[in-house]
CSV table of C-alpha atoms in Angstrom, one decimal:
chain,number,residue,atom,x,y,z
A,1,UNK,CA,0.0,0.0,0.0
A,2,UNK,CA,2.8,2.1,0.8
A,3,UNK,CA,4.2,1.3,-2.6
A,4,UNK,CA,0.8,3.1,-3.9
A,5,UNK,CA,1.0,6.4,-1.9
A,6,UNK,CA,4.1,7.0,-3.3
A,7,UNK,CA,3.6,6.5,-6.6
A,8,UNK,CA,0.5,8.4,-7.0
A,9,UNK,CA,2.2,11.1,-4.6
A,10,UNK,CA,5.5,10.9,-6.9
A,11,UNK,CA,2.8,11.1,-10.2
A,12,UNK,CA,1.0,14.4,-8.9
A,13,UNK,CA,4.3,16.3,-7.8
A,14,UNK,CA,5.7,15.3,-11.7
A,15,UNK,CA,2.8,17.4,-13.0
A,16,UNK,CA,2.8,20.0,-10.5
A,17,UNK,CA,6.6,20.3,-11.7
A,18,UNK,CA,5.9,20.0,-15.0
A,19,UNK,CA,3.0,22.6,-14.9
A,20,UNK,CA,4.8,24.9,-12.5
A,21,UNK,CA,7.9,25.0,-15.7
A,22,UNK,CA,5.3,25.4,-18.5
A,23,UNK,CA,3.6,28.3,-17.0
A,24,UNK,CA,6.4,30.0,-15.9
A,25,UNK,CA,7.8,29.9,-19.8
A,26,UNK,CA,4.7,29.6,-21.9
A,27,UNK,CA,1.3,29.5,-20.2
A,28,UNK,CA,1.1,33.0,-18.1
A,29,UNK,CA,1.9,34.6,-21.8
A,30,UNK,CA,3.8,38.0,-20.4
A,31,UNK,CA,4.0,39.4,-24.0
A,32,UNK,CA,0.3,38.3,-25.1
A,33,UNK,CA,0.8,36.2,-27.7
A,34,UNK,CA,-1.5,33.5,-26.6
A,35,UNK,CA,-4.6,35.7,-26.1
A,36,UNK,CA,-5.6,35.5,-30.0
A,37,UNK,CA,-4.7,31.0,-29.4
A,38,UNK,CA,-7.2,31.6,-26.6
A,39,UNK,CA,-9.4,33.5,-28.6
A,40,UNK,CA,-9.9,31.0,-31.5
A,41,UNK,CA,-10.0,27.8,-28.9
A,42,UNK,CA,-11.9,28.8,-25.9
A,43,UNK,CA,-11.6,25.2,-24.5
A,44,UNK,CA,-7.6,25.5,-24.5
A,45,UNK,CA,-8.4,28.5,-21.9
A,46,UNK,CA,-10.6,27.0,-20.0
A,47,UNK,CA,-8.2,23.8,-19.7
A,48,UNK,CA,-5.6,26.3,-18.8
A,49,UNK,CA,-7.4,28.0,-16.2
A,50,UNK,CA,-8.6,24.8,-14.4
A,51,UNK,CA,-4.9,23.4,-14.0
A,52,UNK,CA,-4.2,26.6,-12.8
A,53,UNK,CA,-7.1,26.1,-10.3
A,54,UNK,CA,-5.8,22.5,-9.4
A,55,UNK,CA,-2.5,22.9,-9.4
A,56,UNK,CA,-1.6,24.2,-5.6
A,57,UNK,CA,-4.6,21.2,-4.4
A,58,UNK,CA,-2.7,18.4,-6.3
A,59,UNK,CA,0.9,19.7,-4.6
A,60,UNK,CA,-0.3,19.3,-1.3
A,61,UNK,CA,-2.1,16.5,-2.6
A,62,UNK,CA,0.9,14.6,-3.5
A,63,UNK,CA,3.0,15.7,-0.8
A,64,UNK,CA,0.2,14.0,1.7
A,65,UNK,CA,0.2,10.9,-0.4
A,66,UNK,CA,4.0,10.7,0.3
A,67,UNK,CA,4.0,11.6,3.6
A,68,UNK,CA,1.5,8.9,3.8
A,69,UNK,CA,3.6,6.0,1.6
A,70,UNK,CA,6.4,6.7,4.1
A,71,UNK,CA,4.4,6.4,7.2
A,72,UNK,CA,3.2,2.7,6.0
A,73,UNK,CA,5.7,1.4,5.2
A,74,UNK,CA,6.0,-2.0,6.3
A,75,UNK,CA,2.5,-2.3,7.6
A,76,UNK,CA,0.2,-4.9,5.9
């Protein structure tokens, strides 16, 4: 079980990382020249903005699901 918390912890705080690089360099757009891509697909935005919404949930998320794989370890 222990195996299991760490992996799904491990798996959130991957994307959280890889989110966390993308939006620094692409997604937060400081010269605006995403808003006319946002304008002609208005689902990209919205999928944007909701991983910006999950994004802080799913790191503490995945640092709980660690915390928890290290605390049962060994127990069956």
């Amino acid at each position: 079980m222990s195996q299991f918390f760490t992996a799904v912890g491990v798996a959130m705080l991957i994307f959280c990382a890889i989110w966390g690089y993308s939006w620094l360099e692409v997604w937060r757009d400081p010269k605006g020249e995403l808003a006319d891509f946002y304008a002609r697909h208005p689902r990209t935005k919205a999928w944007v903005s909701l991983a910006n919404r999950l994004w802080v949930p799913t790191l503490f998320a995945g640092l709980v699901s660690i915390v928890m794989g290290v605390m049962t370890v060994g127990k069956s």
